[in-house]
Coordinates of C-alpha atoms and ligand atoms in Angstrom, one line a residue:
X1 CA -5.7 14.1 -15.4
X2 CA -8.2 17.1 -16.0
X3 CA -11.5 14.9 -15.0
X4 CA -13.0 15.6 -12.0
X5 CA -11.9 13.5 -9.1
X6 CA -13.8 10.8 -7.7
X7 CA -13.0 11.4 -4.2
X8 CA -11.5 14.3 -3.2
X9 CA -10.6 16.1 -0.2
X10 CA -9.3 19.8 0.7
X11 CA -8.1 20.6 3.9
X12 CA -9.5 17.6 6.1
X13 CA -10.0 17.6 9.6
X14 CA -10.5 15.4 11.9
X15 CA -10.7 15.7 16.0
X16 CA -11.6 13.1 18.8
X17 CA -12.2 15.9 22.3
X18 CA -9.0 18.0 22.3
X19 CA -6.5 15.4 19.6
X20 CA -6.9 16.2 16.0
X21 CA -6.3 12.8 13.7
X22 CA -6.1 14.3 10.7
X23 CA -4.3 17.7 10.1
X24 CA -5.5 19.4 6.7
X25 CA -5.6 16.7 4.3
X26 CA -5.6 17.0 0.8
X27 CA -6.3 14.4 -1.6
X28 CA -7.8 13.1 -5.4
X29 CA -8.6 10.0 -6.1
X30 CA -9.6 9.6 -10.1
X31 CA -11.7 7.6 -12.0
X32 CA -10.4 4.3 -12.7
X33 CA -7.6 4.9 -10.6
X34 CA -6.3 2.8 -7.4
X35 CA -4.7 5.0 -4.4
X36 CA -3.3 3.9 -1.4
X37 CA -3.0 5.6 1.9
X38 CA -0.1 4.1 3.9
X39 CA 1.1 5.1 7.4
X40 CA 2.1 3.9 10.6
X41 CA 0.1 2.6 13.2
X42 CA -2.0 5.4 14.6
X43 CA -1.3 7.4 11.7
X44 CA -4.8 8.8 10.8
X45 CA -5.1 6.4 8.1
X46 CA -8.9 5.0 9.3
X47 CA -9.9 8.7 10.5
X48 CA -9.4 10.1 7.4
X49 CA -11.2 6.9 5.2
X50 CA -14.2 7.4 7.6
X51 CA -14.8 10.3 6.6
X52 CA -14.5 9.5 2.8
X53 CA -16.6 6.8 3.6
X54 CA -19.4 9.1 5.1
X55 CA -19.1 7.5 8.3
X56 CA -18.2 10.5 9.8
X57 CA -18.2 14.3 9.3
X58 CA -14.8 16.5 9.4
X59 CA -14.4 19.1 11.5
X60 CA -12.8 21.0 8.4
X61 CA -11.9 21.3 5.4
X62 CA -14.6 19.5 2.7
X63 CA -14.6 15.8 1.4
X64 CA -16.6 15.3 -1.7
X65 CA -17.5 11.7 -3.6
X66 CA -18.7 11.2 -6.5
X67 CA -19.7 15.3 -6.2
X68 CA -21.4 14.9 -3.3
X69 CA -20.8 15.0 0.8
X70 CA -20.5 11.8 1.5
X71 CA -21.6 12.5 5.2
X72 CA -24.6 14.8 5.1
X73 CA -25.5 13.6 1.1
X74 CA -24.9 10.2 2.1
X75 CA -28.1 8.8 0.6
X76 CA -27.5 10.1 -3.0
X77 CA -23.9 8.0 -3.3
X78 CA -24.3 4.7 -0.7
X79 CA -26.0 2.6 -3.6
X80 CA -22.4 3.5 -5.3
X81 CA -20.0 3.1 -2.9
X82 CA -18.5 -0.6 -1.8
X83 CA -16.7 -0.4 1.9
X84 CA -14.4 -3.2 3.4
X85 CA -13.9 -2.1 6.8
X86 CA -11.2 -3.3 9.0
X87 CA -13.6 -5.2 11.2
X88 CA -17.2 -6.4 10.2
X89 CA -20.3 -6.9 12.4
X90 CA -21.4 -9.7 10.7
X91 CA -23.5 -12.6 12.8
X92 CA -21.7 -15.9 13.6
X93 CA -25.1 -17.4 13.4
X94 CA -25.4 -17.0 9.8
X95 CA -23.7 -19.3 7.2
X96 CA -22.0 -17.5 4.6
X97 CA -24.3 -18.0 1.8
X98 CA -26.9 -16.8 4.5
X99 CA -25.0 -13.5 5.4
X100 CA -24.7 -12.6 1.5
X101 CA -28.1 -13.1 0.8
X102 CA -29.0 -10.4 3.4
X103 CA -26.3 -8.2 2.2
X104 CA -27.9 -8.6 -1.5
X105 CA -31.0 -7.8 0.1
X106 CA -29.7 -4.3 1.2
X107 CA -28.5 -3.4 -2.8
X108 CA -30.5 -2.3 -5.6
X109 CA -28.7 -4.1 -8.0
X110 CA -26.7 -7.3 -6.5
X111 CA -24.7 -10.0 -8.2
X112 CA -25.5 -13.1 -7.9
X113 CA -24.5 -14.5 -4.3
X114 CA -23.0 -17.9 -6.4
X115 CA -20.7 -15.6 -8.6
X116 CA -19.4 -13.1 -5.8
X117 CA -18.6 -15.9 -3.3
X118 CA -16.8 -18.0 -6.1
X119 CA -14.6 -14.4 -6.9
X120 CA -13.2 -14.4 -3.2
X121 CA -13.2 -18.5 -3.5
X122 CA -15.5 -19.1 -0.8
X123 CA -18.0 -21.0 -2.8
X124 CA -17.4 -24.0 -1.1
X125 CA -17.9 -22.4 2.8
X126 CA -21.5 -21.3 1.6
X127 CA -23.0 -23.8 4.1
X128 CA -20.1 -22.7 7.2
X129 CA -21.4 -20.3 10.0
X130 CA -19.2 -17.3 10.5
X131 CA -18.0 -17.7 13.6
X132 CA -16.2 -21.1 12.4
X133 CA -14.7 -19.1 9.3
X134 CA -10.7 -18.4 10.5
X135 CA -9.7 -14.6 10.3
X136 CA -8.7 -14.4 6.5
X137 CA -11.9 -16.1 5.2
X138 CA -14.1 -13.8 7.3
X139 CA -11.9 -11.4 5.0
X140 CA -12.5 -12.7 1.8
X141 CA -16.0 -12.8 3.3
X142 CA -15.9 -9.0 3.8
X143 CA -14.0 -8.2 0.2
X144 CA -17.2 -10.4 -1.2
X145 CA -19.6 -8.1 0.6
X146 CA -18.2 -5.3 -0.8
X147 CA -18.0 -6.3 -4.1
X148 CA -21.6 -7.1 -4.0
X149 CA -23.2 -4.1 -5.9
X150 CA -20.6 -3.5 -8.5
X151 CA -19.6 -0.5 -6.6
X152 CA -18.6 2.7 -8.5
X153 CA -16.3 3.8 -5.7
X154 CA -14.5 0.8 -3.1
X155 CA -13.1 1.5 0.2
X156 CA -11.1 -0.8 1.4
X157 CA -9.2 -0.9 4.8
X158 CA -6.4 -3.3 5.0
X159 CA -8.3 -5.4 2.9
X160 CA -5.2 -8.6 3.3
X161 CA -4.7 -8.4 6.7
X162 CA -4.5 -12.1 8.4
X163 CA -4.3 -13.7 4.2
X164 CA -2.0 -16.1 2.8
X165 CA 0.2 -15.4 0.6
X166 CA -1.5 -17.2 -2.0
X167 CA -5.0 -15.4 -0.8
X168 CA -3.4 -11.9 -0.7
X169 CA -2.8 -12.3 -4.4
X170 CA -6.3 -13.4 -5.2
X171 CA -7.3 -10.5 -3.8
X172 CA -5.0 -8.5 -5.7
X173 CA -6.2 -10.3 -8.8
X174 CA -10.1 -9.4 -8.1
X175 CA -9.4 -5.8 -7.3
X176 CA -7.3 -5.6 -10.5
X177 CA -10.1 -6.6 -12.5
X178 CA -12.4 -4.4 -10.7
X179 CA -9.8 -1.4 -11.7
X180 CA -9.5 -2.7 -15.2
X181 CA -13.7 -2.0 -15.4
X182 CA -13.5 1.3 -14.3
X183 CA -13.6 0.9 -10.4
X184 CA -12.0 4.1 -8.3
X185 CA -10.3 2.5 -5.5
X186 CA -9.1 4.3 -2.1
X187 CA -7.1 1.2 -0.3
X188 CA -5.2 1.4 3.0
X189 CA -2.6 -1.2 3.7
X190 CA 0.5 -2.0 5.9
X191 CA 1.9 -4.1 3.0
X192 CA 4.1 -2.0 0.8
X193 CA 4.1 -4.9 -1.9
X194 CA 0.5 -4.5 -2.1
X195 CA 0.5 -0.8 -2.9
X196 CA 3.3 -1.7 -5.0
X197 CA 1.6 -4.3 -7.0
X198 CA -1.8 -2.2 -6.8
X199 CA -1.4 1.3 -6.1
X200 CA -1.3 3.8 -9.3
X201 CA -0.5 6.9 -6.8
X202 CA 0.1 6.2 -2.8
X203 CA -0.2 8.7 -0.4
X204 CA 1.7 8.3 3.1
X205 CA 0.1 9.8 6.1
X206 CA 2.0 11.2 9.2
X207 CA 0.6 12.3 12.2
X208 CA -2.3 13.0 10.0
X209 CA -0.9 14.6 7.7
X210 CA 0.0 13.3 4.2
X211 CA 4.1 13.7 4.0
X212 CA 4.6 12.4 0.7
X213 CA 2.2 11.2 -2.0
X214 CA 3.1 10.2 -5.7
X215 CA 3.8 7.3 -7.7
X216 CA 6.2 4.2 -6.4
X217 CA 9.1 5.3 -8.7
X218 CA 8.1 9.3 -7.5
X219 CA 8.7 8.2 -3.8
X220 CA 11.4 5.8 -4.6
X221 CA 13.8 8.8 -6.5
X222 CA 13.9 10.5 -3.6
X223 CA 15.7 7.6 -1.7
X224 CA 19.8 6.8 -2.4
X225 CA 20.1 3.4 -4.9
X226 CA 22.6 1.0 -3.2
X227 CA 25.7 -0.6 -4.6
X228 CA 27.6 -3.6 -3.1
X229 CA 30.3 -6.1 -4.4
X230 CA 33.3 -7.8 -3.2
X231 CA 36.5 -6.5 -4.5
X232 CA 39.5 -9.0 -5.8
X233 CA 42.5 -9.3 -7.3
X234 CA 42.9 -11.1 -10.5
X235 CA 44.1 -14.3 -8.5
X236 CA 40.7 -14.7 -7.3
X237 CA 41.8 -13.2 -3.7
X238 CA 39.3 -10.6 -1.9
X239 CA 41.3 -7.3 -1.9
X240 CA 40.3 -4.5 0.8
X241 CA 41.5 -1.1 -1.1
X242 CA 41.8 1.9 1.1
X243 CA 38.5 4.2 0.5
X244 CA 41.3 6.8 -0.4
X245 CA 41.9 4.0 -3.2
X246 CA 38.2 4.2 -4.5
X247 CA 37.6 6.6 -7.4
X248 CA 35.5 9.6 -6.9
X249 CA 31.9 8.6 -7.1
X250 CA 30.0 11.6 -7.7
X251 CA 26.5 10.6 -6.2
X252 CA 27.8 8.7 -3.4
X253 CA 26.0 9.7 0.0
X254 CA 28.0 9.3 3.3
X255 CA 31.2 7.6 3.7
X256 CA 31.4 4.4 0.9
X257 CA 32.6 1.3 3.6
X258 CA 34.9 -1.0 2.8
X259 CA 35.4 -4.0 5.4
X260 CA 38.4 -6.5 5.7
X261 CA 36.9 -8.9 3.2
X262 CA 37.3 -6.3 0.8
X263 CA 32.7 -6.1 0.7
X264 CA 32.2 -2.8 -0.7
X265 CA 29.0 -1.0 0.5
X266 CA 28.1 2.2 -0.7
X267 CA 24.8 4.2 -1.1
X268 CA 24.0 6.8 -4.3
X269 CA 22.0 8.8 -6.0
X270 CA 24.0 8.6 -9.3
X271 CA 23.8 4.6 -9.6
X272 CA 24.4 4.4 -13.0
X273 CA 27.3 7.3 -13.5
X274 CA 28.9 5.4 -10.4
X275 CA 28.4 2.0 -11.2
X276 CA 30.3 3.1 -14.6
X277 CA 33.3 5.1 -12.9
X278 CA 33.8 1.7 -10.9
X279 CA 33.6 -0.6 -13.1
X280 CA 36.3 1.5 -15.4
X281 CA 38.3 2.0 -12.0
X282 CA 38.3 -2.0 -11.7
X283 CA 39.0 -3.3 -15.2
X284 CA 42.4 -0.3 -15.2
X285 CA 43.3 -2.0 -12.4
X286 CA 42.1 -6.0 -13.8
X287 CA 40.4 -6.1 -10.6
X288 CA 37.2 -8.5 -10.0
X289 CA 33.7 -6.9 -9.0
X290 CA 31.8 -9.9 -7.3
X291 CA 28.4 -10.4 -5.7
X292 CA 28.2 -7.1 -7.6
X293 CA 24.3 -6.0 -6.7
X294 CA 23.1 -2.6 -8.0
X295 CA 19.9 -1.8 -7.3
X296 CA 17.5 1.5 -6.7
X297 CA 15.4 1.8 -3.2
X298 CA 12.9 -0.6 -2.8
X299 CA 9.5 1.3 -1.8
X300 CA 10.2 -0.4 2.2
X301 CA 13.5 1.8 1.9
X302 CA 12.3 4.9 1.7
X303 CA 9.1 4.5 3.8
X304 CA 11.5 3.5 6.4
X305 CA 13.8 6.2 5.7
X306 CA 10.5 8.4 6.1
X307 CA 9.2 7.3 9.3
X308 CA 12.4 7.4 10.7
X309 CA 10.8 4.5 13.2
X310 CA 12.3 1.4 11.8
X311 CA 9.8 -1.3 12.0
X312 CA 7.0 0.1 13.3
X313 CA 6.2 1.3 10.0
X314 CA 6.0 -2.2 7.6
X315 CA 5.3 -4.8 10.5
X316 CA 4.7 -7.7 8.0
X317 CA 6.5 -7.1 4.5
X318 CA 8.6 -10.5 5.0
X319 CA 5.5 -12.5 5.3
X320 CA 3.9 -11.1 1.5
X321 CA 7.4 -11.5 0.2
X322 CA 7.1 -15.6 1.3
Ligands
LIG1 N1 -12.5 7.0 18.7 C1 -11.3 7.5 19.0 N2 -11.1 8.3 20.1 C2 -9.9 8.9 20.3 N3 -8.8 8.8 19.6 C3 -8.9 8.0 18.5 C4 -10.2 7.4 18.1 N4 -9.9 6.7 17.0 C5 -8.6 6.9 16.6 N5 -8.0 7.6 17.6 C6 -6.7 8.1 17.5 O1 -6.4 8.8 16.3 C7 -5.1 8.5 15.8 C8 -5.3 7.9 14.4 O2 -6.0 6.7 14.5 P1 -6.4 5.8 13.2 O3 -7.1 4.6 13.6 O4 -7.0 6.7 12.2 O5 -4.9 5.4 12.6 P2 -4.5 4.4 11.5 O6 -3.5 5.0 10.7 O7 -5.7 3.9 10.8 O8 -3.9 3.2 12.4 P3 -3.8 1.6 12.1 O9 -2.8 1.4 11.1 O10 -3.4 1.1 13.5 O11 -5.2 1.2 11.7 C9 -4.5 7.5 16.8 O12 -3.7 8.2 17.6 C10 -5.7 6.9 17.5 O13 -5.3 6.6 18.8

């Protein structure tokens, strides 16, 4: 892309007293285009949004939106920005349809309360305080809020956290349409299906710095594709060849491992030339490939394989996968 970036950053930083959060960041976000910052808990991910957002100022480096310093210009580009924080301040007191109005009070150029609340479906909790809302409708209540003023540039910081499943993907749905309009998106998010399903380019932070950053099948390459099948005989019976027995499988990282049911594990970064080679190696021999699963690294894999912290890293991936 040759345009000049919506967002971008050169050489962040970031302190609270004596502990720097963000390390000498760089990054672009486009116009049109949806980015998303992923990293551990603790990562930097927040400190370095805030000061996109123009909630704070770096201590280095420069951060430029929409042209301008979002912390010092902030005047010139708040009527153009939409932020979701992680946590509104909103008052319990207020009904929904209450809270919005005084939001559209704040723009120069709201939609109409009806239409925005309907996008996030919470039409029909108009009349509901906010402290009765549960957690994820306070969140659609926020996404709503943000959406208000037909933003030019949305932040928005774990925007699913404490959704359904079936509310997640509205979400995704809205912001989608948003993109498809021209909306330049910077998103942060502990749900690698989300910046999957979303992201055009992620970006993932590490001890506030950005490690890797590309598109899902960039990051993805760099991780070993996985192969696994159970090897039998033509009788039908599971066969456990020797790995001696295997044939040589160019890309295969590590040791291929064969258990006593004859389950064939191995881990490549030639899937295809290896999947081949085997499958000539079984039908010389008329042997029977089953459960045979090919399949490259999944976005989780490598992230994981990144980290190097297990877990920590994707604490709820099985829940958007329900
Ligand atoms: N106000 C603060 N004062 C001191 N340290 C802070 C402050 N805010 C954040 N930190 C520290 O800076 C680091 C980065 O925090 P940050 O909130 O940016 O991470 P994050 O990636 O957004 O994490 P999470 O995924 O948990 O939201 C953490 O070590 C955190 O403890």
């Amino acid at each position: 892309m040759t345009s000049q970036p919506i967002v971008s950053v050169r050489g962040a930083r970031r302190r609270y007293g004596s502990f720097e959060a963000v390390r000498g960041v760089d990054l672009d976000v486009h116009r049109g285009e949806l980015v998303a910052l992923l990293g551990t808990n603790g990562a930097g991910k927040t400190s370095l949004v805030e000061l996109v957002e123009g909630l704070a100022p770096a201590d280095g480096g420069e951060v430029r939106v929409l042209g301008h310093d979002p912390y010092r210009e902030r005047r010139r580009i708040v009527g153009s920005l939409g932020i979701m924080l992680q946590s509104a301040g909103f008052s319990g007191d207020l009904t929904v349809a209450e809270t919005a109005r005084t939001w559209a009070g704040t723009l120069t150029r709201p939609r109409a309360v009806d239409e925005v609340l309907r996008a996030v479906d919470m039409a029909h909790r108009a009349d509901v305080r906010v402290a009765s809302l549960s957690g994820g409708e306070k969140r659609r209540l926020d996404l709503a809020l943000a959406t208000m003023g037909d933003p030019e540039v949305l932040f928005l910081d774990e925007p699913t956290t404490g959704l359904d499943p079936e509310s997640r993907r509205a979400t995704w749905r809205l912001v989608q349409g948003m993109l498809a309009a021209g909306t330049t998106v910077l998103l942060t998010t502990h749900y690698l299906e989300e910046a999957e399903q979303l992201a055009d380019r992620i970006a993932i932070l590490q001890g506030g710095r950005i490690v890797r950053s590309g598109t899902v099948a960039d990051i993805v390459a760099a991780e070993p594709a996985r192969l696994e099948c159970v090897v039998r005989g033509r009788d039908g019976g599971a066969l456990a060849p020797a790995v001696a027995d295997l044939p040589v499988l160019a890309g295969v990282v590590g040791a291929p491992d064969i258990d006593h049911t004859g389950r064939l594990r191995l881990r490549t970064t030639a899937l295809q030339d290896d999947l081949y080679t085997l499958l000539q190696w079984a039908d010389a021999r008329q042997l029977r490939l089953d459960d045979l699963d090919a399949r490259s690294a999944s976005l989780e894999q490598a992230f994981l394989a990144m980290d190097g912290a297990g877990t920590r890293a994707v604490d709820d991936t099985s829940e958007v996968a329900a």
